Amino acid sequence: MSERAEIRYTEAEGLADSLRGADVLFVYDFTSTAVPGAWPGADRLRWVHVGATGVDSVMFDELIRSDVVVTNTRGIFDGPIAEYVLAQILNFAKDLPESWRLQQRHEWRHRESERLSGATVLVVGTGSIGRSIARMLRCVGMEVRGLGRRACTDDPDFGTVATDLHAELPGADYVVAIAPLTQQTRHMFDARAFAAMKPHSRFVNVGRGELVVTDDLVAALRNGTLAGAALDVVDPEPLPPGHALWDLPNVQLTPHNSGDVVGWRGDLATAFAENFRRWSDGRPLVNVVDKGLGYVPS
């Protein structure tokens, strides 16, 4: 890339100065909130690329109203996140944490586990990651339904895609959240949503922590409204010491790394470099975000 462009590297505190005169911004750290504050320095910016699938960190009013194109790194994390979801569902069904606790106590106690085949999972979010999750879970015999913006009865990955969250929740044994964070999806999983779920159901969040009202989730896990949760993302993030989620016995926590398999950083750079070659050659960019929606339409 250096033969095609002047490349500047900066941390958050130097972004405003580095943006002046820049045509392209690669937001490698998708958790950074520095772009809105540095926006006055974007005097000739034409394209922002985000090193993640979710672009909520750069969806502020000035950028949305501008002519600046936004792209993301859709596709890189699809398979790894689907594997993570399958692993967490297996973790619940086979109760591997309890097996480990019994082993630590040197206690040989026969137990029964749950069957995955025939269990129903609702995948909330029908983008590329949601579709990869659906295909993975179908391979182990799970009944998969999708929830998205548009209804469909013959979707190739989900079979049925519905639009009414609260109507779908009572029929699911597992609920997987992978929806993009938008004004419409923020806090979609609240006390009402958890109350609609089966008492034996489990909740897996690999989308954004802000999809959930955290206090409502904690209450549902404590009072038996919900049987368990596997959370790769939380609100707030990182989870502060002493937070209730750390110690709930029916919670599995990971630090926002469900898609971060070996080599992912290089994959991010490669994806940006390939899109940059398209941009510098005057060809259409891939993974262009609909700024009105806040994600790349399927």
PDB file of C-alpha atoms in Angstrom:
ATOM      1  CA  MET A   1       0.000   0.000   0.000  1.00  0.00           C
ATOM      2  CA  SER A   2       2.869   2.390   0.659  1.00  0.00           C
ATOM      3  CA  GLU A   3       3.494   2.744  -3.081  1.00  0.00           C
ATOM      4  CA  ARG A   4      -0.083   3.975  -3.560  1.00  0.00           C
ATOM      5  CA  ALA A   5      -0.576   6.253  -0.578  1.00  0.00           C
ATOM      6  CA  GLU A   6       1.033   8.159   2.266  1.00  0.00           C
ATOM      7  CA  ILE A   7       0.268   6.093   5.363  1.00  0.00           C
ATOM      8  CA  ARG A   8      -0.140   7.705   8.787  1.00  0.00           C
ATOM      9  CA  TYR A   9      -0.397   5.802  12.052  1.00  0.00           C
ATOM     10  CA  THR A  10      -1.932   7.381  15.129  1.00  0.00           C
ATOM     11  CA  GLU A  11      -3.408   6.705  18.524  1.00  0.00           C
ATOM     12  CA  ALA A  12      -6.722   8.234  19.576  1.00  0.00           C
ATOM     13  CA  GLU A  13      -5.189  11.417  20.974  1.00  0.00           C
ATOM     14  CA  GLY A  14      -3.512  12.255  17.667  1.00  0.00           C
ATOM     15  CA  LEU A  15      -6.419  11.385  15.393  1.00  0.00           C
ATOM     16  CA  ALA A  16      -7.697  14.944  14.822  1.00  0.00           C
ATOM     17  CA  ASP A  17      -4.314  16.114  13.513  1.00  0.00           C
ATOM     18  CA  SER A  18      -3.771  12.969  11.446  1.00  0.00           C
ATOM     19  CA  LEU A  19      -7.187  13.290   9.787  1.00  0.00           C
ATOM     20  CA  ARG A  20      -6.341  16.623   8.203  1.00  0.00           C
ATOM     21  CA  GLY A  21      -5.716  16.042   4.520  1.00  0.00           C
ATOM     22  CA  ALA A  22      -6.517  12.309   4.773  1.00  0.00           C
ATOM     23  CA  ASP A  23      -8.753  10.646   2.179  1.00  0.00           C
ATOM     24  CA  VAL A  24      -9.201   7.314   3.985  1.00  0.00           C
ATOM     25  CA  LEU A  25      -9.472   6.337   7.651  1.00  0.00           C
ATOM     26  CA  PHE A  26      -8.959   2.742   8.797  1.00  0.00           C
ATOM     27  CA  VAL A  27     -10.440   2.387  12.299  1.00  0.00           C
ATOM     28  CA  TYR A  28      -8.444  -0.641  13.385  1.00  0.00           C
ATOM     29  CA  ASP A  29      -9.626  -0.419  17.006  1.00  0.00           C
ATOM     30  CA  PHE A  30     -13.389  -0.842  16.634  1.00  0.00           C
ATOM     31  CA  THR A  31     -13.912  -0.041  20.335  1.00  0.00           C
ATOM     32  CA  SER A  32     -12.438   3.435  19.945  1.00  0.00           C
ATOM     33  CA  THR A  33     -14.758   6.389  20.463  1.00  0.00           C
ATOM     34  CA  ALA A  34     -12.243   8.923  19.122  1.00  0.00           C
ATOM     35  CA  VAL A  35     -13.710   9.497  15.660  1.00  0.00           C
ATOM     36  CA  PRO A  36     -16.612  11.839  16.601  1.00  0.00           C
ATOM     37  CA  GLY A  37     -14.329  14.146  18.564  1.00  0.00           C
ATOM     38  CA  ALA A  38     -11.740  14.220  15.779  1.00  0.00           C
ATOM     39  CA  TRP A  39     -14.314  14.792  13.033  1.00  0.00           C
ATOM     40  CA  PRO A  40     -13.642  18.572  12.640  1.00  0.00           C
ATOM     41  CA  GLY A  41     -10.206  17.612  11.297  1.00  0.00           C
ATOM     42  CA  ALA A  42     -11.714  15.480   8.496  1.00  0.00           C
ATOM     43  CA  ASP A  43     -11.397  18.149   5.809  1.00  0.00           C
ATOM     44  CA  ARG A  44     -11.184  15.799   2.807  1.00  0.00           C
ATOM     45  CA  LEU A  45     -12.145  12.379   4.118  1.00  0.00           C
ATOM     46  CA  ARG A  46     -13.982  10.177   1.624  1.00  0.00           C
ATOM     47  CA  TRP A  47     -13.974   6.691   3.127  1.00  0.00           C
ATOM     48  CA  VAL A  48     -13.973   5.132   6.613  1.00  0.00           C
ATOM     49  CA  HIS A  49     -13.222   1.428   7.017  1.00  0.00           C
ATOM     50  CA  VAL A  50     -13.941  -0.262  10.374  1.00  0.00           C
ATOM     51  CA  GLY A  51     -11.950  -3.310  11.450  1.00  0.00           C
ATOM     52  CA  ALA A  52     -15.048  -5.133  12.685  1.00  0.00           C
ATOM     53  CA  THR A  53     -18.490  -6.192  11.578  1.00  0.00           C
ATOM     54  CA  GLY A  54     -20.306  -3.772  13.904  1.00  0.00           C
ATOM     55  CA  VAL A  55     -19.862  -0.099  13.020  1.00  0.00           C
ATOM     56  CA  ASP A  56     -21.815   1.488  15.883  1.00  0.00           C
ATOM     57  CA  SER A  57     -18.670   3.231  17.168  1.00  0.00           C
ATOM     58  CA  VAL A  58     -18.593   5.511  14.106  1.00  0.00           C
ATOM     59  CA  MET A  59     -22.323   5.947  13.501  1.00  0.00           C
ATOM     60  CA  PHE A  60     -22.649   9.541  14.712  1.00  0.00           C
ATOM     61  CA  ASP A  61     -24.858  12.176  13.092  1.00  0.00           C
ATOM     62  CA  GLU A  62     -22.180  14.141  11.232  1.00  0.00           C
ATOM     63  CA  LEU A  63     -20.765  11.061   9.555  1.00  0.00           C
ATOM     64  CA  ILE A  64     -24.193   9.677   8.732  1.00  0.00           C
ATOM     65  CA  ARG A  65     -25.209  12.943   7.048  1.00  0.00           C
ATOM     66  CA  SER A  66     -21.928  13.247   5.142  1.00  0.00           C
ATOM     67  CA  ASP A  67     -20.962  11.777   1.768  1.00  0.00           C
ATOM     68  CA  VAL A  68     -18.225   9.693   3.402  1.00  0.00           C
ATOM     69  CA  VAL A  69     -18.542   5.984   2.562  1.00  0.00           C
ATOM     70  CA  VAL A  70     -18.338   3.501   5.446  1.00  0.00           C
ATOM     71  CA  THR A  71     -17.259  -0.128   5.020  1.00  0.00           C
ATOM     72  CA  ASN A  72     -16.725  -2.940   7.489  1.00  0.00           C
ATOM     73  CA  THR A  73     -14.836  -6.224   7.714  1.00  0.00           C
ATOM     74  CA  ARG A  74     -17.811  -8.488   7.158  1.00  0.00           C
ATOM     75  CA  GLY A  75     -17.008 -12.170   6.650  1.00  0.00           C
ATOM     76  CA  ILE A  76     -13.815 -12.614   8.662  1.00  0.00           C
ATOM     77  CA  PHE A  77     -15.491 -13.492  11.941  1.00  0.00           C
ATOM     78  CA  ASP A  78     -18.453 -15.510  10.623  1.00  0.00           C
ATOM     79  CA  GLY A  79     -17.040 -19.019  11.058  1.00  0.00           C
ATOM     80  CA  PRO A  80     -15.202 -18.448  14.354  1.00  0.00           C
ATOM     81  CA  ILE A  81     -18.232 -16.846  16.025  1.00  0.00           C
ATOM     82  CA  ALA A  82     -20.459 -19.684  14.810  1.00  0.00           C
ATOM     83  CA  GLU A  83     -18.012 -22.170  16.368  1.00  0.00           C
ATOM     84  CA  TYR A  84     -18.084 -20.193  19.620  1.00  0.00           C
ATOM     85  CA  VAL A  85     -21.881 -20.274  19.737  1.00  0.00           C
ATOM     86  CA  LEU A  86     -21.922 -24.029  19.154  1.00  0.00           C
ATOM     87  CA  ALA A  87     -19.313 -24.478  21.890  1.00  0.00           C
ATOM     88  CA  GLN A  88     -21.362 -22.491  24.403  1.00  0.00           C
ATOM     89  CA  ILE A  89     -24.554 -24.362  23.559  1.00  0.00           C
ATOM     90  CA  LEU A  90     -22.714 -27.666  24.010  1.00  0.00           C
ATOM     91  CA  ASN A  91     -21.322 -26.293  27.266  1.00  0.00           C
ATOM     92  CA  PHE A  92     -24.865 -25.748  28.537  1.00  0.00           C
ATOM     93  CA  ALA A  93     -26.350 -28.982  27.205  1.00  0.00           C
ATOM     94  CA  LYS A  94     -23.547 -31.189  28.533  1.00  0.00           C
ATOM     95  CA  ASP A  95     -22.974 -29.076  31.676  1.00  0.00           C
ATOM     96  CA  LEU A  96     -19.206 -29.156  31.303  1.00  0.00           C
ATOM     97  CA  PRO A  97     -18.591 -26.580  34.064  1.00  0.00           C
ATOM     98  CA  GLU A  98     -20.212 -28.896  36.627  1.00  0.00           C
ATOM     99  CA  SER A  99     -18.131 -31.833  35.345  1.00  0.00           C
ATOM    100  CA  TRP A 100     -15.028 -29.725  35.940  1.00  0.00           C
ATOM    101  CA  ARG A 101     -16.182 -28.788  39.448  1.00  0.00           C
ATOM    102  CA  LEU A 102     -16.809 -32.449  40.280  1.00  0.00           C
ATOM    103  CA  GLN A 103     -13.380 -33.379  38.941  1.00  0.00           C
ATOM    104  CA  GLN A 104     -11.761 -30.740  41.140  1.00  0.00           C
ATOM    105  CA  ARG A 105     -13.489 -32.344  44.136  1.00  0.00           C
ATOM    106  CA  HIS A 106     -12.467 -35.861  42.977  1.00  0.00           C
ATOM    107  CA  GLU A 107     -16.145 -36.781  42.961  1.00  0.00           C
ATOM    108  CA  TRP A 108     -17.332 -39.508  40.549  1.00  0.00           C
ATOM    109  CA  ARG A 109     -21.042 -38.805  40.104  1.00  0.00           C
ATOM    110  CA  HIS A 110     -23.128 -40.083  37.210  1.00  0.00           C
ATOM    111  CA  ARG A 111     -25.332 -37.422  35.589  1.00  0.00           C
ATOM    112  CA  GLU A 112     -27.501 -37.084  32.503  1.00  0.00           C
ATOM    113  CA  SER A 113     -27.110 -34.379  29.868  1.00  0.00           C
ATOM    114  CA  GLU A 114     -29.381 -32.695  27.358  1.00  0.00           C
ATOM    115  CA  ARG A 115     -29.724 -33.524  23.675  1.00  0.00           C
ATOM    116  CA  LEU A 116     -28.948 -30.820  21.107  1.00  0.00           C
ATOM    117  CA  SER A 117     -30.723 -32.557  18.244  1.00  0.00           C
ATOM    118  CA  GLY A 118     -34.289 -31.304  18.067  1.00  0.00           C
ATOM    119  CA  ALA A 119     -33.740 -28.326  20.372  1.00  0.00           C
ATOM    120  CA  THR A 120     -34.942 -24.991  19.008  1.00  0.00           C
ATOM    121  CA  VAL A 121     -32.715 -21.952  18.650  1.00  0.00           C
ATOM    122  CA  LEU A 122     -33.746 -18.427  17.718  1.00  0.00           C
ATOM    123  CA  VAL A 123     -30.958 -16.435  16.037  1.00  0.00           C
ATOM    124  CA  VAL A 124     -31.671 -12.726  16.412  1.00  0.00           C
ATOM    125  CA  GLY A 125     -29.835 -11.099  13.509  1.00  0.00           C
ATOM    126  CA  THR A 126     -29.819 -12.483   9.980  1.00  0.00           C
ATOM    127  CA  GLY A 127     -26.614 -10.991   8.626  1.00  0.00           C
ATOM    128  CA  SER A 128     -23.625 -13.033   7.519  1.00  0.00           C
ATOM    129  CA  ILE A 129     -22.611 -14.053  11.055  1.00  0.00           C
ATOM    130  CA  GLY A 130     -26.171 -15.039  11.949  1.00  0.00           C
ATOM    131  CA  ARG A 131     -26.368 -17.139   8.814  1.00  0.00           C
ATOM    132  CA  SER A 132     -23.091 -18.876   9.609  1.00  0.00           C
ATOM    133  CA  ILE A 133     -24.424 -19.637  13.099  1.00  0.00           C
ATOM    134  CA  ALA A 134     -27.634 -21.045  11.614  1.00  0.00           C
ATOM    135  CA  ARG A 135     -25.757 -23.360   9.253  1.00  0.00           C
ATOM    136  CA  MET A 136     -23.469 -24.571  12.049  1.00  0.00           C
ATOM    137  CA  LEU A 137     -26.336 -25.340  14.432  1.00  0.00           C
ATOM    138  CA  ARG A 138     -28.353 -27.125  11.762  1.00  0.00           C
ATOM    139  CA  CYS A 139     -25.396 -29.483  11.313  1.00  0.00           C
ATOM    140  CA  VAL A 140     -25.938 -30.827  14.840  1.00  0.00           C
ATOM    141  CA  GLY A 141     -29.671 -31.265  14.329  1.00  0.00           C
ATOM    142  CA  MET A 142     -30.979 -28.106  15.971  1.00  0.00           C
ATOM    143  CA  GLU A 143     -34.164 -26.455  14.732  1.00  0.00           C
ATOM    144  CA  VAL A 144     -33.164 -22.926  13.734  1.00  0.00           C
ATOM    145  CA  ARG A 145     -35.357 -19.886  13.239  1.00  0.00           C
ATOM    146  CA  GLY A 146     -34.241 -16.367  12.431  1.00  0.00           C
ATOM    147  CA  LEU A 147     -35.439 -12.963  13.526  1.00  0.00           C
ATOM    148  CA  GLY A 148     -34.707 -10.017  11.288  1.00  0.00           C
ATOM    149  CA  ARG A 149     -36.022  -6.873   9.665  1.00  0.00           C
ATOM    150  CA  ARG A 150     -38.022  -8.668   6.955  1.00  0.00           C
ATOM    151  CA  ALA A 151     -40.130 -11.816   7.279  1.00  0.00           C
ATOM    152  CA  CYS A 152     -39.480 -14.856   5.074  1.00  0.00           C
ATOM    153  CA  THR A 153     -40.801 -18.414   5.023  1.00  0.00           C
ATOM    154  CA  ASP A 154     -38.273 -20.043   2.693  1.00  0.00           C
ATOM    155  CA  ASP A 155     -34.929 -18.586   3.730  1.00  0.00           C
ATOM    156  CA  PRO A 156     -32.045 -20.885   2.645  1.00  0.00           C
ATOM    157  CA  ASP A 157     -30.294 -20.674   6.037  1.00  0.00           C
ATOM    158  CA  PHE A 158     -33.077 -20.129   8.558  1.00  0.00           C
ATOM    159  CA  GLY A 159     -36.103 -21.643   6.893  1.00  0.00           C
ATOM    160  CA  THR A 160     -38.348 -19.105   8.610  1.00  0.00           C
ATOM    161  CA  VAL A 161     -37.400 -15.522   9.434  1.00  0.00           C
ATOM    162  CA  ALA A 162     -39.811 -13.653  11.696  1.00  0.00           C
ATOM    163  CA  THR A 163     -39.934 -10.004  12.773  1.00  0.00           C
ATOM    164  CA  ASP A 164     -41.732 -10.085  16.151  1.00  0.00           C
ATOM    165  CA  LEU A 165     -39.201 -10.839  18.892  1.00  0.00           C
ATOM    166  CA  HIS A 166     -41.700 -11.354  21.708  1.00  0.00           C
ATOM    167  CA  ALA A 167     -43.797 -13.739  19.634  1.00  0.00           C
ATOM    168  CA  GLU A 168     -40.761 -15.918  18.860  1.00  0.00           C
ATOM    169  CA  LEU A 169     -39.063 -16.051  22.253  1.00  0.00           C
ATOM    170  CA  PRO A 170     -41.495 -18.504  23.946  1.00  0.00           C
ATOM    171  CA  GLY A 171     -40.697 -21.222  21.414  1.00  0.00           C
ATOM    172  CA  ALA A 172     -36.904 -21.153  21.781  1.00  0.00           C
ATOM    173  CA  ASP A 173     -34.687 -23.336  23.947  1.00  0.00           C
ATOM    174  CA  TYR A 174     -31.710 -21.142  23.057  1.00  0.00           C
ATOM    175  CA  VAL A 175     -31.657 -17.502  21.972  1.00  0.00           C
ATOM    176  CA  VAL A 176     -28.570 -16.167  20.190  1.00  0.00           C
ATOM    177  CA  ALA A 177     -28.163 -12.391  19.888  1.00  0.00           C
ATOM    178  CA  ILE A 178     -26.073 -11.247  16.917  1.00  0.00           C
ATOM    179  CA  ALA A 179     -28.109  -8.210  15.816  1.00  0.00           C
ATOM    180  CA  PRO A 180     -26.256  -4.992  14.945  1.00  0.00           C
ATOM    181  CA  LEU A 181     -26.487  -2.218  17.527  1.00  0.00           C
ATOM    182  CA  THR A 182     -28.878   0.446  16.248  1.00  0.00           C
ATOM    183  CA  GLN A 183     -31.509   2.723  17.753  1.00  0.00           C
ATOM    184  CA  GLN A 184     -34.058  -0.017  17.066  1.00  0.00           C
ATOM    185  CA  THR A 185     -32.088  -2.861  18.684  1.00  0.00           C
ATOM    186  CA  ARG A 186     -30.596  -1.104  21.716  1.00  0.00           C
ATOM    187  CA  HIS A 187     -32.001  -2.721  24.906  1.00  0.00           C
ATOM    188  CA  MET A 188     -34.236  -5.071  22.897  1.00  0.00           C
ATOM    189  CA  PHE A 189     -33.561  -7.758  25.511  1.00  0.00           C
ATOM    190  CA  ASP A 190     -35.209  -6.351  28.606  1.00  0.00           C
ATOM    191  CA  ALA A 191     -37.322  -7.718  31.457  1.00  0.00           C
ATOM    192  CA  ARG A 192     -40.295  -8.217  29.143  1.00  0.00           C
ATOM    193  CA  ALA A 193     -38.198 -10.180  26.650  1.00  0.00           C
ATOM    194  CA  PHE A 194     -36.662 -12.419  29.304  1.00  0.00           C
ATOM    195  CA  ALA A 195     -40.090 -13.051  30.839  1.00  0.00           C
ATOM    196  CA  ALA A 196     -41.276 -14.308  27.448  1.00  0.00           C
ATOM    197  CA  MET A 197     -38.568 -16.981  27.314  1.00  0.00           C
ATOM    198  CA  LYS A 198     -38.871 -20.529  28.640  1.00  0.00           C
ATOM    199  CA  PRO A 199     -37.537 -20.965  32.203  1.00  0.00           C
ATOM    200  CA  HIS A 200     -35.117 -23.626  30.920  1.00  0.00           C
ATOM    201  CA  SER A 201     -33.864 -21.492  28.000  1.00  0.00           C
ATOM    202  CA  ARG A 202     -30.366 -20.086  27.644  1.00  0.00           C
ATOM    203  CA  PHE A 203     -29.255 -16.771  26.203  1.00  0.00           C
ATOM    204  CA  VAL A 204     -26.058 -16.341  24.148  1.00  0.00           C
ATOM    205  CA  ASN A 205     -24.916 -12.803  23.277  1.00  0.00           C
ATOM    206  CA  VAL A 206     -22.229 -12.414  20.606  1.00  0.00           C
ATOM    207  CA  GLY A 207     -23.555  -9.115  19.228  1.00  0.00           C
ATOM    208  CA  ARG A 208     -23.208  -6.046  21.443  1.00  0.00           C
ATOM    209  CA  GLY A 209     -23.664  -5.685  25.181  1.00  0.00           C
ATOM    210  CA  GLU A 210     -26.003  -2.756  24.668  1.00  0.00           C
ATOM    211  CA  LEU A 211     -28.577  -5.043  23.057  1.00  0.00           C
ATOM    212  CA  VAL A 212     -29.361  -6.042  26.647  1.00  0.00           C
ATOM    213  CA  VAL A 213     -30.623  -4.228  29.733  1.00  0.00           C
ATOM    214  CA  THR A 214     -27.966  -5.709  32.001  1.00  0.00           C
ATOM    215  CA  ASP A 215     -29.850  -5.281  35.286  1.00  0.00           C
ATOM    216  CA  ASP A 216     -32.854  -7.072  33.778  1.00  0.00           C
ATOM    217  CA  LEU A 217     -30.630  -9.943  32.658  1.00  0.00           C
ATOM    218  CA  VAL A 218     -29.107 -10.278  36.125  1.00  0.00           C
ATOM    219  CA  ALA A 219     -32.573 -10.320  37.695  1.00  0.00           C
ATOM    220  CA  ALA A 220     -33.800 -12.985  35.238  1.00  0.00           C
ATOM    221  CA  LEU A 221     -30.792 -15.191  35.953  1.00  0.00           C
ATOM    222  CA  ARG A 222     -31.197 -14.811  39.697  1.00  0.00           C
ATOM    223  CA  ASN A 223     -34.931 -15.467  39.911  1.00  0.00           C
ATOM    224  CA  GLY A 224     -35.043 -18.440  37.522  1.00  0.00           C
ATOM    225  CA  THR A 225     -36.766 -16.660  34.645  1.00  0.00           C
ATOM    226  CA  LEU A 226     -33.756 -17.685  32.561  1.00  0.00           C
ATOM    227  CA  ALA A 227     -31.659 -20.828  33.044  1.00  0.00           C
ATOM    228  CA  GLY A 228     -28.315 -19.460  31.894  1.00  0.00           C
ATOM    229  CA  ALA A 229     -26.366 -17.014  29.755  1.00  0.00           C
ATOM    230  CA  ALA A 230     -23.139 -17.121  27.754  1.00  0.00           C
ATOM    231  CA  LEU A 231     -21.906 -13.572  27.256  1.00  0.00           C
ATOM    232  CA  ASP A 232     -19.047 -12.588  24.992  1.00  0.00           C
ATOM    233  CA  VAL A 233     -20.210  -8.972  25.135  1.00  0.00           C
ATOM    234  CA  VAL A 234     -21.593  -7.036  28.096  1.00  0.00           C
ATOM    235  CA  ASP A 235     -22.691  -3.558  29.085  1.00  0.00           C
ATOM    236  CA  PRO A 236     -20.599  -2.006  30.528  1.00  0.00           C
ATOM    237  CA  GLU A 237     -17.493  -3.358  28.854  1.00  0.00           C
ATOM    238  CA  PRO A 238     -15.048  -4.303  30.194  1.00  0.00           C
ATOM    239  CA  LEU A 239     -17.102  -5.714  33.037  1.00  0.00           C
ATOM    240  CA  PRO A 240     -16.018  -3.937  36.245  1.00  0.00           C
ATOM    241  CA  PRO A 241     -14.736  -5.906  39.244  1.00  0.00           C
ATOM    242  CA  GLY A 242     -17.505  -6.767  41.654  1.00  0.00           C
ATOM    243  CA  HIS A 243     -20.260  -6.829  39.039  1.00  0.00           C
ATOM    244  CA  ALA A 244     -22.944  -9.460  39.699  1.00  0.00           C
ATOM    245  CA  LEU A 245     -22.321 -11.248  36.380  1.00  0.00           C
ATOM    246  CA  TRP A 246     -18.870 -12.369  37.507  1.00  0.00           C
ATOM    247  CA  ASP A 247     -20.202 -14.680  40.200  1.00  0.00           C
ATOM    248  CA  LEU A 248     -23.550 -15.967  38.961  1.00  0.00           C
ATOM    249  CA  PRO A 249     -23.190 -19.764  38.658  1.00  0.00           C
ATOM    250  CA  ASN A 250     -25.295 -19.935  35.482  1.00  0.00           C
ATOM    251  CA  VAL A 251     -23.207 -17.422  33.512  1.00  0.00           C
ATOM    252  CA  GLN A 252     -20.274 -18.053  31.182  1.00  0.00           C
ATOM    253  CA  LEU A 253     -18.212 -14.922  30.411  1.00  0.00           C
ATOM    254  CA  THR A 254     -15.593 -14.303  27.726  1.00  0.00           C
ATOM    255  CA  PRO A 255     -13.882 -10.949  27.033  1.00  0.00           C
ATOM    256  CA  HIS A 256     -15.311 -10.047  23.585  1.00  0.00           C
ATOM    257  CA  ASN A 257     -13.111 -12.569  21.798  1.00  0.00           C
ATOM    258  CA  SER A 258     -15.606 -15.003  20.243  1.00  0.00           C
ATOM    259  CA  GLY A 259     -14.299 -14.286  16.732  1.00  0.00           C
ATOM    260  CA  ASP A 260     -10.644 -13.758  17.559  1.00  0.00           C
ATOM    261  CA  VAL A 261      -8.973 -16.908  16.308  1.00  0.00           C
ATOM    262  CA  VAL A 262      -5.247 -17.144  15.581  1.00  0.00           C
ATOM    263  CA  GLY A 263      -4.375 -14.856  12.667  1.00  0.00           C
ATOM    264  CA  TRP A 264      -7.388 -12.539  12.923  1.00  0.00           C
ATOM    265  CA  ARG A 265      -5.302  -9.350  13.106  1.00  0.00           C
ATOM    266  CA  GLY A 266      -3.567 -10.174   9.856  1.00  0.00           C
ATOM    267  CA  ASP A 267      -6.917 -10.985   8.276  1.00  0.00           C
ATOM    268  CA  LEU A 268      -8.198  -7.520   9.227  1.00  0.00           C
ATOM    269  CA  ALA A 269      -5.230  -5.842   7.571  1.00  0.00           C
ATOM    270  CA  THR A 270      -5.533  -8.011   4.466  1.00  0.00           C
ATOM    271  CA  ALA A 271      -9.225  -7.240   4.085  1.00  0.00           C
ATOM    272  CA  PHE A 272      -8.572  -3.506   4.304  1.00  0.00           C
ATOM    273  CA  ALA A 273      -5.661  -3.697   1.862  1.00  0.00           C
ATOM    274  CA  GLU A 274      -7.799  -5.546  -0.686  1.00  0.00           C
ATOM    275  CA  ASN A 275     -10.569  -2.958  -0.377  1.00  0.00           C
ATOM    276  CA  PHE A 276      -8.017  -0.158  -0.614  1.00  0.00           C
ATOM    277  CA  ARG A 277      -6.741  -1.557  -3.916  1.00  0.00           C
ATOM    278  CA  ARG A 278     -10.306  -1.491  -5.210  1.00  0.00           C
ATOM    279  CA  TRP A 279     -10.698   2.109  -4.049  1.00  0.00           C
ATOM    280  CA  SER A 280      -7.436   3.302  -5.557  1.00  0.00           C
ATOM    281  CA  ASP A 281      -8.280   1.545  -8.857  1.00  0.00           C
ATOM    282  CA  GLY A 282     -11.685   3.205  -8.982  1.00  0.00           C
ATOM    283  CA  ARG A 283     -13.570  -0.057  -8.502  1.00  0.00           C
ATOM    284  CA  PRO A 284     -16.612  -0.442  -6.210  1.00  0.00           C
ATOM    285  CA  LEU A 285     -15.835  -1.115  -2.559  1.00  0.00           C
ATOM    286  CA  VAL A 286     -17.099  -4.265  -0.861  1.00  0.00           C
ATOM    287  CA  ASN A 287     -19.004  -4.377   2.431  1.00  0.00           C
ATOM    288  CA  VAL A 288     -20.477  -0.894   2.078  1.00  0.00           C
ATOM    289  CA  VAL A 289     -22.576   0.028   5.113  1.00  0.00           C
ATOM    290  CA  ASP A 290     -26.040   1.489   4.697  1.00  0.00           C
ATOM    291  CA  LYS A 291     -25.570   4.418   7.072  1.00  0.00           C
ATOM    292  CA  GLY A 292     -29.314   4.767   7.553  1.00  0.00           C
ATOM    293  CA  LEU A 293     -29.565   1.168   8.744  1.00  0.00           C
ATOM    294  CA  GLY A 294     -26.192   0.963  10.488  1.00  0.00           C
ATOM    295  CA  TYR A 295     -25.009  -2.247   8.819  1.00  0.00           C
ATOM    296  CA  VAL A 296     -24.312  -3.922   5.474  1.00  0.00           C
ATOM    297  CA  PRO A 297     -27.672  -5.119   4.114  1.00  0.00           C
ATOM    298  CA  SER A 298     -27.887  -8.832   3.383  1.00  0.00           C
TER     299      SER A 298
END
